[in-house]
Every structure is written in C-alpha cells, then in structure tokens.
mmCIF file of C-alpha atoms in Angstrom:
data_model
loop_
_atom_site.group_PDB
_atom_site.id
_atom_site.type_symbol
_atom_site.label_atom_id
_atom_site.label_comp_id
_atom_site.label_asym_id
_atom_site.label_seq_id
_atom_site.Cartn_x
_atom_site.Cartn_y
_atom_site.Cartn_z
ATOM 1 C CA MET A 814 -7.337 -9.692 -20.056
ATOM 2 C CA GLU A 815 -9.354 -11.463 -22.717
ATOM 3 C CA ASN A 816 -6.173 -12.282 -24.649
ATOM 4 C CA LEU A 817 -4.951 -14.295 -21.651
ATOM 5 C CA GLY A 818 -8.286 -16.062 -21.246
ATOM 6 C CA HIS A 819 -9.090 -14.464 -17.889
ATOM 7 C CA ASP A 820 -12.597 -13.713 -19.129
ATOM 8 C CA GLN A 821 -13.205 -17.479 -19.289
ATOM 9 C CA LEU A 822 -12.622 -17.979 -15.550
ATOM 10 C CA LYS A 823 -15.799 -18.505 -13.536
ATOM 11 C CA THR A 824 -14.681 -15.803 -11.117
ATOM 12 C CA PHE A 825 -14.015 -13.190 -13.809
ATOM 13 C CA GLY A 826 -15.572 -9.828 -12.922
ATOM 14 C CA ILE A 827 -17.026 -10.825 -9.549
ATOM 15 C CA GLY A 828 -15.289 -7.919 -7.840
ATOM 16 C CA LYS A 829 -16.670 -5.159 -10.061
ATOM 17 C CA LYS A 830 -19.455 -4.458 -7.573
ATOM 18 C CA HIS A 831 -16.842 -3.041 -5.176
ATOM 19 C CA THR A 832 -15.608 0.543 -5.412
ATOM 20 C CA ASP A 833 -11.944 1.542 -5.634
ATOM 21 C CA PHE A 834 -12.177 2.661 -2.015
ATOM 22 C CA GLN A 835 -13.501 -0.762 -0.973
ATOM 23 C CA TRP A 836 -10.769 -2.576 -2.899
ATOM 24 C CA LYS A 837 -8.110 -0.460 -1.192
ATOM 25 C CA ALA A 838 -9.643 -1.390 2.174
ATOM 26 C CA ILE A 839 -9.609 -5.065 1.177
ATOM 27 C CA VAL A 840 -5.945 -4.880 0.166
ATOM 28 C CA ARG A 841 -5.014 -3.105 3.422
ATOM 29 C CA GLN A 842 -6.761 -5.829 5.432
ATOM 30 C CA LEU A 843 -5.105 -8.624 3.455
ATOM 31 C CA LEU A 844 -1.718 -6.966 4.028
ATOM 32 C CA ALA A 845 -2.399 -6.533 7.739
ATOM 33 C CA SER A 846 -3.589 -10.141 8.131
ATOM 34 C CA GLY A 847 -0.538 -11.505 6.307
ATOM 35 C CA HIS A 848 -2.462 -13.061 3.408
ATOM 36 C CA ILE A 849 -0.515 -10.899 0.957
ATOM 37 C CA PHE A 850 2.720 -8.983 1.404
ATOM 38 C CA ALA A 851 4.715 -6.275 -0.318
ATOM 39 C CA ASP A 852 7.927 -7.913 -1.456
ATOM 40 C CA ALA A 853 10.718 -5.424 -0.775
ATOM 41 C CA GLU A 854 13.090 -7.304 -3.101
ATOM 42 C CA ALA A 855 10.518 -7.015 -5.905
ATOM 43 C CA HIS A 856 10.179 -3.257 -5.340
ATOM 44 C CA GLY A 857 7.035 -3.514 -3.239
ATOM 45 C CA ALA A 858 5.109 -5.823 -5.577
ATOM 46 C CA LEU A 859 2.182 -7.497 -3.828
ATOM 47 C CA LYS A 860 2.515 -11.265 -3.511
ATOM 48 C CA ILE A 861 0.433 -14.021 -1.979
ATOM 49 C CA SER A 862 1.793 -15.415 1.281
ATOM 50 C CA GLU A 863 1.536 -19.001 2.498
ATOM 51 C CA ALA A 864 -1.596 -18.033 4.451
ATOM 52 C CA GLY A 865 -3.043 -16.449 1.315
ATOM 53 C CA GLY A 866 -2.256 -19.600 -0.630
ATOM 54 C CA GLY A 867 -4.372 -21.525 1.852
ATOM 55 C CA VAL A 868 -7.302 -19.289 1.012
ATOM 56 C CA LEU A 869 -6.666 -19.363 -2.712
ATOM 57 C CA LEU A 870 -5.868 -23.050 -3.151
ATOM 58 C CA ASP A 871 -7.215 -24.913 -0.120
ATOM 59 C CA GLY A 872 -10.573 -23.188 0.315
ATOM 60 C CA LYS A 873 -9.742 -21.654 3.696
ATOM 61 C CA THR A 874 -11.713 -18.546 4.526
ATOM 62 C CA VAL A 875 -10.782 -15.078 5.665
ATOM 63 C CA GLN A 876 -13.167 -12.510 7.092
ATOM 64 C CA LEU A 877 -12.820 -8.917 5.963
ATOM 65 C CA LYS A 878 -14.677 -5.773 6.892
ATOM 66 C CA LEU A 879 -16.123 -4.179 3.782
ATOM 67 C CA GLU A 880 -16.115 -0.401 3.965
ATOM 68 C CA GLU A 881 -19.533 0.861 2.895
ATOM 69 C CA VAL A 882 -18.803 4.500 2.151
ATOM 70 C CA GLU A 883 -15.757 6.500 1.269
ATOM 71 C CA ARG A 884 -14.401 8.738 3.996
ATOM 72 C CA THR A 885 -15.372 12.349 3.633
ATOM 73 C CA LYS A 886 -13.749 15.477 4.970
ATOM 74 C CA SER A 887 -14.079 15.731 8.713
ATOM 75 C CA THR A 888 -16.308 18.524 9.911
ATOM 76 C CA GLY A 889 -15.836 17.962 13.606
ATOM 77 C CA SER A 890 -12.911 17.656 15.924
ATOM 78 C CA SER A 891 -13.064 13.877 16.214
ATOM 79 C CA ARG A 892 -9.748 12.130 15.951
ATOM 80 C CA SER A 893 -9.161 9.133 13.767
ATOM 81 C CA SER A 894 -6.550 6.466 14.252
ATOM 82 C CA ARG A 895 -4.908 7.573 11.013
ATOM 83 C CA PRO A 896 -4.627 11.103 9.641
ATOM 84 C CA LYS A 897 -6.883 11.882 6.696
ATOM 85 C CA VAL A 898 -4.832 11.783 3.542
ATOM 86 C CA GLU A 899 -6.218 13.605 0.556
ATOM 87 C CA LEU A 900 -4.002 13.629 -2.469
ATOM 88 C CA GLU A 901 -4.677 15.534 -5.657
ATOM 89 C CA THR A 902 -4.592 12.666 -8.139
ATOM 90 C CA GLU A 903 -5.479 8.988 -8.192
ATOM 91 C CA ALA A 904 -1.867 8.275 -9.206
ATOM 92 C CA ASP A 905 -0.593 10.065 -6.086
ATOM 93 C CA GLN A 906 -3.058 8.116 -3.937
ATOM 94 C CA ASP A 907 -1.876 4.867 -5.556
ATOM 95 C CA LEU A 908 1.765 5.801 -4.933
ATOM 96 C CA PHE A 909 0.979 6.615 -1.297
ATOM 97 C CA GLU A 910 -0.716 3.218 -0.872
ATOM 98 C CA ALA A 911 2.247 1.449 -2.515
ATOM 99 C CA LEU A 912 4.671 3.227 -0.167
ATOM 100 C CA ARG A 913 2.465 2.306 2.813
ATOM 101 C CA ALA A 914 2.442 -1.332 1.684
ATOM 102 C CA LEU A 915 6.237 -1.367 1.395
ATOM 103 C CA ARG A 916 6.537 0.289 4.816
ATOM 104 C CA LEU A 917 4.215 -2.341 6.328
ATOM 105 C CA SER A 918 6.175 -5.181 4.750
ATOM 106 C CA ILE A 919 9.451 -3.849 6.139
ATOM 107 C CA ALA A 920 7.897 -3.236 9.561
ATOM 108 C CA LYS A 921 6.541 -6.789 9.736
ATOM 109 C CA GLU A 922 9.883 -8.201 8.647
ATOM 110 C CA LYS A 923 11.629 -6.249 11.426
ATOM 111 C CA SER A 924 8.808 -6.711 13.982
ATOM 112 C CA ILE A 925 8.465 -2.958 14.486
ATOM 113 C CA ALA A 926 5.639 -0.468 14.112
ATOM 114 C CA PRO A 927 5.284 0.926 10.566
ATOM 115 C CA TYR A 928 5.788 4.534 11.726
ATOM 116 C CA MET A 929 9.269 3.522 12.882
ATOM 117 C CA VAL A 930 10.202 2.908 9.245
ATOM 118 C CA PHE A 931 8.670 6.211 8.064
ATOM 119 C CA ASN A 932 5.706 8.210 9.315
ATOM 120 C CA ASP A 933 2.857 9.307 7.051
ATOM 121 C CA LYS A 934 4.319 12.820 6.806
ATOM 122 C CA SER A 935 7.497 11.413 5.268
ATOM 123 C CA LEU A 936 5.491 9.226 2.878
ATOM 124 C CA LEU A 937 3.409 12.238 1.815
ATOM 125 C CA GLU A 938 6.582 14.201 1.175
ATOM 126 C CA MET A 939 7.862 11.291 -0.932
ATOM 127 C CA VAL A 940 4.655 11.434 -2.964
ATOM 128 C CA ALA A 941 4.919 15.206 -3.381
ATOM 129 C CA HIS A 942 8.606 15.276 -4.417
ATOM 130 C CA LYS A 943 8.922 11.802 -5.966
ATOM 131 C CA PRO A 944 12.648 11.401 -5.247
ATOM 132 C CA ARG A 945 14.135 9.044 -7.822
ATOM 133 C CA THR A 946 17.727 9.117 -6.602
ATOM 134 C CA LEU A 947 19.254 8.521 -3.194
ATOM 135 C CA GLY A 948 20.460 12.119 -3.173
ATOM 136 C CA MET A 949 16.919 13.388 -3.665
ATOM 137 C CA PHE A 950 15.598 10.835 -1.141
ATOM 138 C CA ALA A 951 18.022 12.172 1.482
ATOM 139 C CA ASP A 952 16.185 15.529 1.349
ATOM 140 C CA ILE A 953 12.907 13.998 2.584
ATOM 141 C CA SER A 954 12.087 14.807 6.208
ATOM 142 C CA GLY A 955 12.576 11.781 8.439
ATOM 143 C CA VAL A 956 15.331 10.333 6.245
ATOM 144 C CA GLY A 957 18.645 10.237 8.040
ATOM 145 C CA ASN A 958 21.790 8.441 6.971
ATOM 146 C CA ALA A 959 20.734 5.112 8.505
ATOM 147 C CA LYS A 960 17.280 5.123 6.889
ATOM 148 C CA LEU A 961 18.737 6.347 3.611
ATOM 149 C CA GLU A 962 21.129 3.419 3.544
ATOM 150 C CA GLU A 963 18.630 0.842 4.796
ATOM 151 C CA TYR A 964 15.458 1.829 2.912
ATOM 152 C CA GLY A 965 16.426 4.323 0.223
ATOM 153 C CA GLU A 966 16.740 1.960 -2.731
ATOM 154 C CA ASN A 967 13.489 0.100 -2.025
ATOM 155 C CA PHE A 968 11.448 3.290 -1.672
ATOM 156 C CA THR A 969 12.993 5.053 -4.678
ATOM 157 C CA GLU A 970 12.353 1.958 -6.814
ATOM 158 C CA VAL A 971 8.646 2.056 -5.910
ATOM 159 C CA ILE A 972 8.548 5.787 -6.668
ATOM 160 C CA LYS A 973 10.222 5.242 -10.058
ATOM 161 C CA ARG A 974 7.386 2.897 -11.051
ATOM 162 C CA PHE A 975 4.963 5.803 -10.715
#
C-alpha cells in the first residue's frame, strides 16, 4: 500500500481498531443498506453504489451497528435469525461471505429474498466442494437446470477466485 501512497492519506489505518468480525459486520450492513453492492458482472466484486458515493464524496452519513464480540457456539436452544456457520478456514469463511454477497446482489436486482437464489445449505456445499465448472456446480443441492443456467457462471467465477 505504501508504494501507491495510501499511507499518506489522512484516513490511512483508521480501521485497524476493528476486528475481522466487526469488518465483516460492517460490510454486510453496507451491502444490506445499498451503499455497496456485489457486481455480478464483475464476478461478485464489491463496488460503491450511488448512495455510497454520497457518503464517500458528499459527506453524507450512514449509521451502522458495530458488533462488539464475535459470536460463540450456542449452548442453549435459542434460535437465531441466521444459522450459525462455522467453517474450518478463514479462506472458506471469506468464500462463504463472497457467495452471500453475490446472492444478495442478485436477490436485490430481482427483488426477491436471498434464499430464493440459494439457501445457506447450498452455499455451504459450494464452499465445501468448490465447483469450478458448470458440470460440478450442477451437483450442488438446490441447483436445478434453471438455477444452473441463470446463476452457474457467476457463482463458479467467484469460487474460482478462491
């Protein structure tokens, strides 16, 4: 980053006080609020939306909830709004988050719930098997012919990056 002069920016390093878990929560909230989006044509790359540009360039504000502690394994029978996902490696967790971001982008574009694109179980299976071809992708549970044709290339492209 120093070779690009980023270390000379007055904002350089201001986010280092946040944990990886907190940054993931921030990104999820920015995706959900529409300030950033996962560009399906750019293989799920995160990009700043018009609303995000207003924050970045025009000084508009956005309020985010900062997660204080990382979720731990549940010991009780309480239900959460989202199933607990524990993946073996940081890379697998990052892939899962990238697939979730792509799913959210597609869902917003189609004005449907994200689970209608793929549920978490299908995303977890994608992480576990890492299908890099459409033939391999077709073997994932929840992938029928229509979803294979409609979403297969975008999801396999994200997987290939990992």
